[in-house]
């Protein structure tokens, strides 16, 4: 095989973008550099010595002999009136004259002046501005020549592709995989030659009856050279030598045996030393880097094949350059005729010089004409190359790429065809060196990836390794997650203490009868993993499995054995479960009737209706969760038959009103309608039939007002109206005397009514993110059971001293308010010590020293309230509600 030194160097010191430039792009780069040099030369010459030289042709005033003319002074300055206009042509040779030609009597300053005037009036624009125009045109062509490599929407993808290509060329797995594929191809060719070779005729038993021709083959076949036969046979089974010549020796022996037409039983196994099942070994670090590179190539492929922006930008760039060349030719060619050597100038300054007409010569006209011809020649070649590029783009399928050269290699026949931007980049790469695309193909082949995973499966995924990867959650359950393996490691079935198993992207996952050894397995997660179950393992899973999580792309990926898990208690389905295009029946929720113990069903999909098949399991179902991912849930009549439901969650369903189907759920205890589009709650009156309803969550909606009908929900213990648009609270809210938790964060409340004193069982109150300027004193005198009070991100100017009455208060959040000091009565709240008070450091220092010492007495060293220590983090407080923390964090980010 070839080494890395034979390829183009891919290091950071050299530009890698040249790998994507075909020969015509390189040629055009050189042409545009030559055009730029031509224009720079013309600019340099024009700036340094471009000028015109002018001489007068005729005088302004005819000759006169009068000396009393009023213009005698001017005539003295311009002696054209006293001297003849022309010098006689027929001058005798004997005449002693030193001056010849036209006598003008102009001073040097007048010549300089008239030359400058005629330079701007007599010379055409092309003679004066051609060098600058050419330089600007060349700069535009330079910029447009590599625009597709630097365009913001393409440069990041191109740089990522080149970085991946560099890694693929440097990876040791690449050379080994290509060498393995080449060896397999040579082995197959030898086997085909052996099969096509005619069989050797059998030797006669009586060798003396016929003449024998002593050839090398006949001597071996006849058995006369048995020592040689033994040496050949032993050489076939000799393990490969580490020296580089081992393969050549092996091939020589093989060719010798083929040339002599010997059919040994052991010759074929000797050729299968490099069988397709051969494992290519890598060390641990190389193996991990190679697996990471496979994943990186996979993600880049999925990203780059989703669009063809690079192809479109390159096509637009080529068309733009061709239009530029056409436009430049259209207005530059006519300018050739105006680049003349002589020019006639008629300035309007005759009063200063005394002449009306001057004949001027342009010093650089000849040079500029030659430079213009050279520039147009280079531009013509540039345009022809652009025409060739455009024809190549239009006549080639650049958005489709197939590795035709690799289809003959048995180990790389599965390399998929590519499309869009990735295909276009590979087409450009082929113009530079096709070997680079071949190296990249190694990491596009599923066979080479599976071979790599197989190599590390048994070596890396032993029992000790799996036990070290497992973790224990807060409930004491042992968990293990396996990602992107070719199949399940055999050592997995020896983990008899494993409770939760998570499998993700396992291509050939199969549960065998050995799963019976996993006696503690109760929960199984399958993320895009269509696992197969042997009949011997199905009975074990039916008996032990209680929780099953399935994540898929299409409903057809759900394994059929799921519906036979009769001991299942929880089923989580996450994927596309659209119920309008026929897919709703393909996922066969009706077959869940066999899951007689199913109590929790969680669906994460894009439903437009509650499937009627759910009524098949309605008899045992007590909890239903639907996360609809922003798809409008139109039909909810399927809920009417689920009368035994106690918990219902409908999130991201774009509901605008409370569903009427809720009236049938008389056993409902928890109703969660967060993240919808609810604007009005007038239907709360209809929920009076839900006498067992104790938890109502309506956060993250658009509720403008809370109706007085909320009073019918007398059994409520938790009400969450966070992140709505409430501006006031009705008195009826405070008639819910059983309310223990009230969340009103992220609204527009300006006043907390004094009627809050009626909620004497209230233990948690969240008012963060509103516009409150003060808190009613009744809150502190009546709500004595309050444990958590969050009033952060308001406009409070003072905290009532009645806070001392809240003896059970263990969490008080006062951050981001307008407080100037804190009452010393906070020291009467024993639950606040140890980090229960959340406030700015400078405000905390306003407390008396004894109060500060009391509040920070039991605080951990890392978060103690002292003047030298920072405030404790919020995550260290066990009693704080995660919901209110999300509200506070969101408001802090907005502020």
CSV table of N, CA, C and O in Angstrom, one decimal, residues 784 786-787 803-812 824-837 851 853-859 879:
chain,number,residue,atom,x,y,z
A,784,UNK,N,-48.8,31.2,58.8
A,784,UNK,CA,-47.7,30.8,59.7
A,784,UNK,C,-47.1,29.5,59.3
A,784,UNK,O,-46.0,29.1,59.8
A,786,UNK,N,-45.9,28.9,56.4
A,786,UNK,CA,-45.1,29.2,55.2
A,786,UNK,C,-43.6,28.7,55.4
A,786,UNK,O,-43.0,29.1,56.4
A,787,UNK,N,-43.2,27.8,54.5
A,787,UNK,CA,-41.8,27.3,54.5
A,787,UNK,C,-40.9,28.0,53.5
A,787,UNK,O,-39.7,28.3,53.8
A,803,UNK,N,-42.2,39.5,59.6
A,803,UNK,CA,-41.6,38.3,59.1
A,803,UNK,C,-41.1,37.4,60.3
A,803,UNK,O,-40.9,36.2,60.1
A,804,UNK,N,-41.0,38.1,61.4
A,804,UNK,CA,-40.5,37.3,62.6
A,804,UNK,C,-41.5,36.2,63.0
A,804,UNK,O,-41.2,35.3,63.7
A,805,UNK,N,-42.8,36.4,62.6
A,805,UNK,CA,-43.8,35.5,63.0
A,805,UNK,C,-43.7,34.1,62.2
A,805,UNK,O,-44.3,33.1,62.6
A,806,UNK,N,-43.0,34.1,61.1
A,806,UNK,CA,-42.9,32.9,60.3
A,806,UNK,C,-41.8,32.1,60.8
A,806,UNK,O,-40.6,32.0,60.3
A,807,UNK,N,-42.1,31.4,61.9
A,807,UNK,CA,-41.1,30.5,62.5
A,807,UNK,C,-40.7,29.3,61.7
A,807,UNK,O,-39.6,28.8,62.0
A,808,UNK,N,-41.6,28.9,60.8
A,808,UNK,CA,-41.2,27.7,60.0
A,808,UNK,C,-40.5,28.1,58.7
A,808,UNK,O,-40.2,27.2,57.9
A,809,UNK,N,-40.3,29.3,58.4
A,809,UNK,CA,-39.7,29.8,57.2
A,809,UNK,C,-38.3,29.3,57.1
A,809,UNK,O,-37.4,29.5,58.0
A,810,UNK,N,-38.0,28.6,56.0
A,810,UNK,CA,-36.6,28.0,55.8
A,810,UNK,C,-36.0,28.5,54.5
A,810,UNK,O,-34.8,28.2,54.2
A,811,UNK,N,-36.7,29.2,53.7
A,811,UNK,CA,-36.2,29.7,52.5
A,811,UNK,C,-36.9,31.1,52.2
A,811,UNK,O,-38.1,31.2,52.0
A,812,UNK,N,-36.0,32.1,52.0
A,812,UNK,CA,-36.5,33.5,51.7
A,812,UNK,C,-35.6,34.1,50.7
A,812,UNK,O,-34.4,34.3,50.9
A,824,UNK,N,-34.1,43.5,61.4
A,824,UNK,CA,-33.3,42.6,62.3
A,824,UNK,C,-34.2,41.4,62.8
A,824,UNK,O,-33.6,40.5,63.3
A,825,UNK,N,-35.5,41.5,62.6
A,825,UNK,CA,-36.4,40.4,63.0
A,825,UNK,C,-36.1,39.1,62.2
A,825,UNK,O,-36.7,38.1,62.6
A,826,UNK,N,-35.4,39.2,61.2
A,826,UNK,CA,-35.0,38.0,60.4
A,826,UNK,C,-34.3,37.0,61.3
A,826,UNK,O,-34.3,35.8,61.1
A,827,UNK,N,-33.7,37.5,62.4
A,827,UNK,CA,-33.0,36.6,63.3
A,827,UNK,C,-33.9,35.8,64.1
A,827,UNK,O,-33.5,34.8,64.8
A,828,UNK,N,-35.3,36.1,64.1
A,828,UNK,CA,-36.3,35.3,64.8
A,828,UNK,C,-36.8,34.1,64.0
A,828,UNK,O,-37.7,33.4,64.4
A,829,UNK,N,-36.2,33.9,62.8
A,829,UNK,CA,-36.6,32.8,61.9
A,829,UNK,C,-35.5,31.8,62.0
A,829,UNK,O,-34.5,31.9,61.2
A,830,UNK,N,-35.7,30.8,62.8
A,830,UNK,CA,-34.6,29.8,63.0
A,830,UNK,C,-34.3,29.0,61.7
A,830,UNK,O,-33.2,28.5,61.5
A,831,UNK,N,-35.3,28.9,60.9
A,831,UNK,CA,-35.1,28.0,59.7
A,831,UNK,C,-34.2,28.7,58.6
A,831,UNK,O,-33.8,28.0,57.7
A,832,UNK,N,-34.0,30.0,58.8
A,832,UNK,CA,-33.2,30.7,57.7
A,832,UNK,C,-31.7,30.5,57.9
A,832,UNK,O,-30.9,30.8,57.0
A,833,UNK,N,-31.3,30.1,59.1
A,833,UNK,CA,-29.9,30.0,59.3
A,833,UNK,C,-29.3,28.8,58.5
A,833,UNK,O,-30.0,27.9,58.2
A,834,UNK,N,-28.1,28.9,58.1
A,834,UNK,CA,-27.5,27.9,57.3
A,834,UNK,C,-27.7,28.1,55.8
A,834,UNK,O,-27.6,27.1,55.0
A,835,UNK,N,-28.0,29.3,55.3
A,835,UNK,CA,-28.2,29.5,53.9
A,835,UNK,C,-29.6,29.7,53.4
A,835,UNK,O,-29.8,29.6,52.2
A,836,UNK,N,-30.5,29.8,54.3
A,836,UNK,CA,-31.9,29.9,53.9
A,836,UNK,C,-32.3,31.3,53.3
A,836,UNK,O,-33.3,31.5,52.7
A,837,UNK,N,-31.5,32.3,53.6
A,837,UNK,CA,-31.7,33.7,53.1
A,837,UNK,C,-30.9,34.0,51.9
A,837,UNK,O,-29.7,33.9,51.9
A,851,UNK,N,-27.2,39.1,64.3
A,851,UNK,CA,-28.1,38.5,63.3
A,851,UNK,C,-27.4,37.8,62.2
A,851,UNK,O,-27.7,36.7,61.8
A,853,UNK,N,-24.3,36.6,62.4
A,853,UNK,CA,-23.7,35.4,63.0
A,853,UNK,C,-24.7,34.3,63.1
A,853,UNK,O,-24.4,33.1,62.9
A,854,UNK,N,-25.9,34.7,63.6
A,854,UNK,CA,-26.9,33.6,63.8
A,854,UNK,C,-27.3,33.0,62.4
A,854,UNK,O,-27.5,31.8,62.3
A,855,UNK,N,-27.5,33.8,61.4
A,855,UNK,CA,-28.0,33.3,60.1
A,855,UNK,C,-26.9,32.5,59.4
A,855,UNK,O,-27.2,31.6,58.6
A,856,UNK,N,-25.7,32.8,59.7
A,856,UNK,CA,-24.6,32.0,59.0
A,856,UNK,C,-23.9,31.0,59.9
A,856,UNK,O,-22.9,30.4,59.6
A,857,UNK,N,-24.5,30.7,61.0
A,857,UNK,CA,-23.9,29.9,62.0
A,857,UNK,C,-23.7,28.4,61.5
A,857,UNK,O,-22.7,27.8,61.6
A,858,UNK,N,-24.8,27.9,61.0
A,858,UNK,CA,-24.8,26.5,60.5
A,858,UNK,C,-24.5,26.3,59.0
A,858,UNK,O,-24.7,25.3,58.5
A,859,UNK,N,-24.1,27.4,58.4
A,859,UNK,CA,-23.8,27.4,57.0
A,859,UNK,C,-22.5,26.6,56.7
A,859,UNK,O,-21.6,26.7,57.5
A,879,UNK,N,-34.6,22.5,50.0
A,879,UNK,CA,-36.0,22.7,50.1
A,879,UNK,C,-36.5,23.6,49.0
A,879,UNK,O,-37.7,23.9,48.9
